[in-house]
mmCIF file with all atom_site columns, C-alpha atoms in Angstrom:
data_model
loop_
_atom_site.group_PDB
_atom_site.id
_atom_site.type_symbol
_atom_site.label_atom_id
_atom_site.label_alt_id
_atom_site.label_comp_id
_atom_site.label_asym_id
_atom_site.label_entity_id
_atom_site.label_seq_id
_atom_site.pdbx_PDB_ins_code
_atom_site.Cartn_x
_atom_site.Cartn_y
_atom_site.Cartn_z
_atom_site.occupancy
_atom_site.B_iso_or_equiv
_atom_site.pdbx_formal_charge
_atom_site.auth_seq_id
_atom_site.auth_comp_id
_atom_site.auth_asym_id
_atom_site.auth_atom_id
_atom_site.pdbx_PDB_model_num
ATOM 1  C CA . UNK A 1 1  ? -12.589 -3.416  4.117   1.00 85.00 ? 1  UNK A CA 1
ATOM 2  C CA . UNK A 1 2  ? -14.634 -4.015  1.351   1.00 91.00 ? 2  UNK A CA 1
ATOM 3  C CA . UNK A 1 3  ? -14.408 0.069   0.326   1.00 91.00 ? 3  UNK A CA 1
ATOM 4  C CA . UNK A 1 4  ? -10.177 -0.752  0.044   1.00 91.00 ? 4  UNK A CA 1
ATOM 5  C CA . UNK A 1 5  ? -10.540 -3.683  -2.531  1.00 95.00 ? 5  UNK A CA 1
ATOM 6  C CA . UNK A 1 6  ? -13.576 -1.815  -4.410  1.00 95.00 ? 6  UNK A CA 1
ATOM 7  C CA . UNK A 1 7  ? -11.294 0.982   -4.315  1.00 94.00 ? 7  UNK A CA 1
ATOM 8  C CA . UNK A 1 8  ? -8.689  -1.372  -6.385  1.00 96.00 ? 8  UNK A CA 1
ATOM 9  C CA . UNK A 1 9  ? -5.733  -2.299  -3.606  1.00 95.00 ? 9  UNK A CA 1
ATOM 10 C CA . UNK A 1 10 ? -4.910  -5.948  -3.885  1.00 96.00 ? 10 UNK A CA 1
ATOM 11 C CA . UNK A 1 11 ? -2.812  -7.707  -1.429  1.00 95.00 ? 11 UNK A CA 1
ATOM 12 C CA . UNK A 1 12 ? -2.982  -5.036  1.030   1.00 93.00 ? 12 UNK A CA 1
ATOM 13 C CA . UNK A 1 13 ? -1.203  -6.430  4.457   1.00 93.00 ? 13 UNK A CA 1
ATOM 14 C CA . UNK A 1 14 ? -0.268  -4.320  7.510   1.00 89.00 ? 14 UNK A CA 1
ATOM 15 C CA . UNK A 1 15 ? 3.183   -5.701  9.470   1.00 91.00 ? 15 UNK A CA 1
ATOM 16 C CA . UNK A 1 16 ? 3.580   -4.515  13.142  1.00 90.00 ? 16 UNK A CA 1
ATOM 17 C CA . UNK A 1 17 ? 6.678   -5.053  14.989  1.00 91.00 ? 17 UNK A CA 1
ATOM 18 C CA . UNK A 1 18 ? 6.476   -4.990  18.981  1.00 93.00 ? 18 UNK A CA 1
ATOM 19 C CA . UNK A 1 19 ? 8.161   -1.544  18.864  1.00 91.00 ? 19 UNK A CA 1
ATOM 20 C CA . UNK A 1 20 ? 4.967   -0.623  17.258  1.00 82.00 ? 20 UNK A CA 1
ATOM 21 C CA . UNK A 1 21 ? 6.635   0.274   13.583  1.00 84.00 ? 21 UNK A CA 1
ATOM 22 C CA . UNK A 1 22 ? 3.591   -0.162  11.361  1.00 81.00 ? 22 UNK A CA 1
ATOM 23 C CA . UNK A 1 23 ? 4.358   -1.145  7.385   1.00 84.00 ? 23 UNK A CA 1
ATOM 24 C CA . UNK A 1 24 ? 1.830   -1.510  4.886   1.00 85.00 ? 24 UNK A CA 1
ATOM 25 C CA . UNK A 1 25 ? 1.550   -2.847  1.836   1.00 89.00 ? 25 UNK A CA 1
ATOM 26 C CA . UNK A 1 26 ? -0.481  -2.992  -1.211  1.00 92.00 ? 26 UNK A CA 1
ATOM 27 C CA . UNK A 1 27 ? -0.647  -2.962  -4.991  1.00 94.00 ? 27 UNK A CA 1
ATOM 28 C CA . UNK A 1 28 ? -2.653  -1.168  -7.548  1.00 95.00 ? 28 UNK A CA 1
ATOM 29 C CA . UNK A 1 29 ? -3.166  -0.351  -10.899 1.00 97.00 ? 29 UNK A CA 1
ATOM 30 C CA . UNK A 1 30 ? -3.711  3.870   -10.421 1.00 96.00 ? 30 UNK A CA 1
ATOM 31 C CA . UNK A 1 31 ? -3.202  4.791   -6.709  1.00 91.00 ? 31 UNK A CA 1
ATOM 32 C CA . UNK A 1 32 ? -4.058  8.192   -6.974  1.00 91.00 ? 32 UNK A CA 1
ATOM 33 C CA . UNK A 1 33 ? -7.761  7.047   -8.616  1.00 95.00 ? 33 UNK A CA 1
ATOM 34 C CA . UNK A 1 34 ? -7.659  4.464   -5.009  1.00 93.00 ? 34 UNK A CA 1
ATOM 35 C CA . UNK A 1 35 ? -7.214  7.175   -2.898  1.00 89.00 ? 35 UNK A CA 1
ATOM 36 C CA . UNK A 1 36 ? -9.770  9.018   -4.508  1.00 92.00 ? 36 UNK A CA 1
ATOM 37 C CA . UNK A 1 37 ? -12.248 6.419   -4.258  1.00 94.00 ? 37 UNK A CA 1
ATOM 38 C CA . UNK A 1 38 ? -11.226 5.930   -0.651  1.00 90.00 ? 38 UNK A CA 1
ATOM 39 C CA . UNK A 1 39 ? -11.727 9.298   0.599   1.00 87.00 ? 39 UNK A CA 1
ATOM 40 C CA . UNK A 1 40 ? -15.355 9.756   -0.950  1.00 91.00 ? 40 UNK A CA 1
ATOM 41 C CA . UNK A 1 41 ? -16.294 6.574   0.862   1.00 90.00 ? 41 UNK A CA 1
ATOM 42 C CA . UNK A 1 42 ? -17.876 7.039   4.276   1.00 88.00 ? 42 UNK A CA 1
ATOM 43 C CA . UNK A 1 43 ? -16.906 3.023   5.403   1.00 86.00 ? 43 UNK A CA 1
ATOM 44 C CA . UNK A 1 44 ? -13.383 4.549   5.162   1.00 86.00 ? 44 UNK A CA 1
ATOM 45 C CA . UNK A 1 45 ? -13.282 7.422   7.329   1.00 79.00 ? 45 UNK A CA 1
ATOM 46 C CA . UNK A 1 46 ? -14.894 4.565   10.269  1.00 82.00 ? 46 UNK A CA 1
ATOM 47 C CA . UNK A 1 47 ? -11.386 2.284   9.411   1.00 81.00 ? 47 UNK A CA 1
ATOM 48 C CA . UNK A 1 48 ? -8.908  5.258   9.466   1.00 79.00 ? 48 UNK A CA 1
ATOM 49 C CA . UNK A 1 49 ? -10.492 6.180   12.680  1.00 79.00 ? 49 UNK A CA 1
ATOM 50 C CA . UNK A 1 50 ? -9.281  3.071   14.127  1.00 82.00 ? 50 UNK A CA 1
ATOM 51 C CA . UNK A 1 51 ? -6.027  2.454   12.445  1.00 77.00 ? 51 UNK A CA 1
ATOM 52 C CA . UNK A 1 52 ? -4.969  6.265   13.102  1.00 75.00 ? 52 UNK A CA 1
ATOM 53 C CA . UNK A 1 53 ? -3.220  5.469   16.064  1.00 76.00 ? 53 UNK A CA 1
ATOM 54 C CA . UNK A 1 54 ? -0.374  3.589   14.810  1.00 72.00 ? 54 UNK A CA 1
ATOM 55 C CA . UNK A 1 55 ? 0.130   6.589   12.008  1.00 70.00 ? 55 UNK A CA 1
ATOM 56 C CA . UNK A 1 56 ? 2.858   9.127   13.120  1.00 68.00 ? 56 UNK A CA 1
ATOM 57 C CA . UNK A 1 57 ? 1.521   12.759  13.160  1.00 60.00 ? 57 UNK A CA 1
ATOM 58 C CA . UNK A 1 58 ? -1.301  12.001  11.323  1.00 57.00 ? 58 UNK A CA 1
ATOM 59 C CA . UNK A 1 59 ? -3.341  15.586  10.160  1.00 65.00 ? 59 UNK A CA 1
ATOM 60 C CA . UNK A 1 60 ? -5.383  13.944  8.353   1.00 65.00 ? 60 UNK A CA 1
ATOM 61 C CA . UNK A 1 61 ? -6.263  10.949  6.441   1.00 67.00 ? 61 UNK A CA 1
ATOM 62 C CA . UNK A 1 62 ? -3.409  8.671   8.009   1.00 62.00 ? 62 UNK A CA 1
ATOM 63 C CA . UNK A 1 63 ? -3.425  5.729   5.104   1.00 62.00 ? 63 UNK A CA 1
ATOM 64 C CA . UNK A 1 64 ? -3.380  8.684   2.418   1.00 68.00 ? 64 UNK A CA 1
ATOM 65 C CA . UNK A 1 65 ? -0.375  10.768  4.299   1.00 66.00 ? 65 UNK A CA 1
ATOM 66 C CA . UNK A 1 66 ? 1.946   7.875   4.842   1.00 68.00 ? 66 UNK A CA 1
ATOM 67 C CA . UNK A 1 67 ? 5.181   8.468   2.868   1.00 73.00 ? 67 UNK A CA 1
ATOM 68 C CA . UNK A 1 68 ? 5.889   5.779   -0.465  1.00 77.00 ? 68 UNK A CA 1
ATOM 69 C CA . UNK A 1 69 ? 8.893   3.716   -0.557  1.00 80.00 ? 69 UNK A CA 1
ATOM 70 C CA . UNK A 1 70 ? 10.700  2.977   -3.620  1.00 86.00 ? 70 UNK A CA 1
ATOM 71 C CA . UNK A 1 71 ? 10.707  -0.718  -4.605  1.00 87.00 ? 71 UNK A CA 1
ATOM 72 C CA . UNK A 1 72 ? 14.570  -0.894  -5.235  1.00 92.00 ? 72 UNK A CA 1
ATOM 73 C CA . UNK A 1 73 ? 14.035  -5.108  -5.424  1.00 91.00 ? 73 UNK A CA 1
ATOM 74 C CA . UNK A 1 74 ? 11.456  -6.904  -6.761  1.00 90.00 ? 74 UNK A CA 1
ATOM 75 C CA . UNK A 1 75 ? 12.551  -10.527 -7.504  1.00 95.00 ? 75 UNK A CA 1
ATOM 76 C CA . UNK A 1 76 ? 9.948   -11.931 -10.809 1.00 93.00 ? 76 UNK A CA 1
ATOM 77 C CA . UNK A 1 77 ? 11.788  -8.551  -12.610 1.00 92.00 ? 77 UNK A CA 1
ATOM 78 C CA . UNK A 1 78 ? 15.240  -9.851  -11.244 1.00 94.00 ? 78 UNK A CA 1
ATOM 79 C CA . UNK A 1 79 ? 14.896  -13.334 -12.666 1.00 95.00 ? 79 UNK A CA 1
ATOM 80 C CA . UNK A 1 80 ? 13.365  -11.951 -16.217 1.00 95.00 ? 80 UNK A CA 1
ATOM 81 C CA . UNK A 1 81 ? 16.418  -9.942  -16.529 1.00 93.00 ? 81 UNK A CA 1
ATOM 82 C CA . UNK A 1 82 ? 18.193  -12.554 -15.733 1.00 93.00 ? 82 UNK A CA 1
ATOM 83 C CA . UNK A 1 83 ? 16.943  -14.797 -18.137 1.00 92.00 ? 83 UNK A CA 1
ATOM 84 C CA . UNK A 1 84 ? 16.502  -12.653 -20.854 1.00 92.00 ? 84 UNK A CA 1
ATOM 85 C CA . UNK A 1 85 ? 20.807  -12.075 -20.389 1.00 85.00 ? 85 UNK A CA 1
ATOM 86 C CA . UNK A 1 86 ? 20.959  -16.081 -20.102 1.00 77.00 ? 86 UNK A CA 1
ATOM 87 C CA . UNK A 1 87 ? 19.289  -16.754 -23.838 1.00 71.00 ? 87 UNK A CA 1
ATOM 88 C CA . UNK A 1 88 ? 22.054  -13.694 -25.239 1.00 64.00 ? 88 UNK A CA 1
ATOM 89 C CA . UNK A 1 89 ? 24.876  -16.241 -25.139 1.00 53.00 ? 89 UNK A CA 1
#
């Protein structure tokens, strides 16, 4: 765990739903330097071992395969556009 945050994720939370969905999140400033980080540290390979199971067809590294979503809300952005329209007028 500690190898994830010295890596540079923040606020990294897993969601499971009974039907065994798994969705992760987490933010950080340069992903691809995380993953790097992540995969040259042996105390990672140990937690992928045990969180591989609720990856899909993992062939590999299962935290490093799973597909990115596209934020298409984010609500502090939302309210600065907002705002910035509101002091136009």
């Amino acid at each position: 765990l500690q190898a994830i945050a010295d890596a540079g994720r923040r606020n990294y939370s897993l969601f499971l739903r009974p039907d065994g969905l798994l969705i992760g999140y987490y933010e950080t400033d340069d992903d691809a330097a995380a993953q790097r980080a992540l995969a040259a540290d042996p105390r990672t390979a140990a937690w992928e071992a045990q969180m591989a199971d609720y990856f899909v067809a993992s062939t590999g590294r299962p935290d490093q395969e799973a597909p990115r979503l596209t934020e298409v809300f984010h609500l502090e952005d939302q309210l600065a556009r907002h705002h910035a329209g509101s002091n136009r007028a």
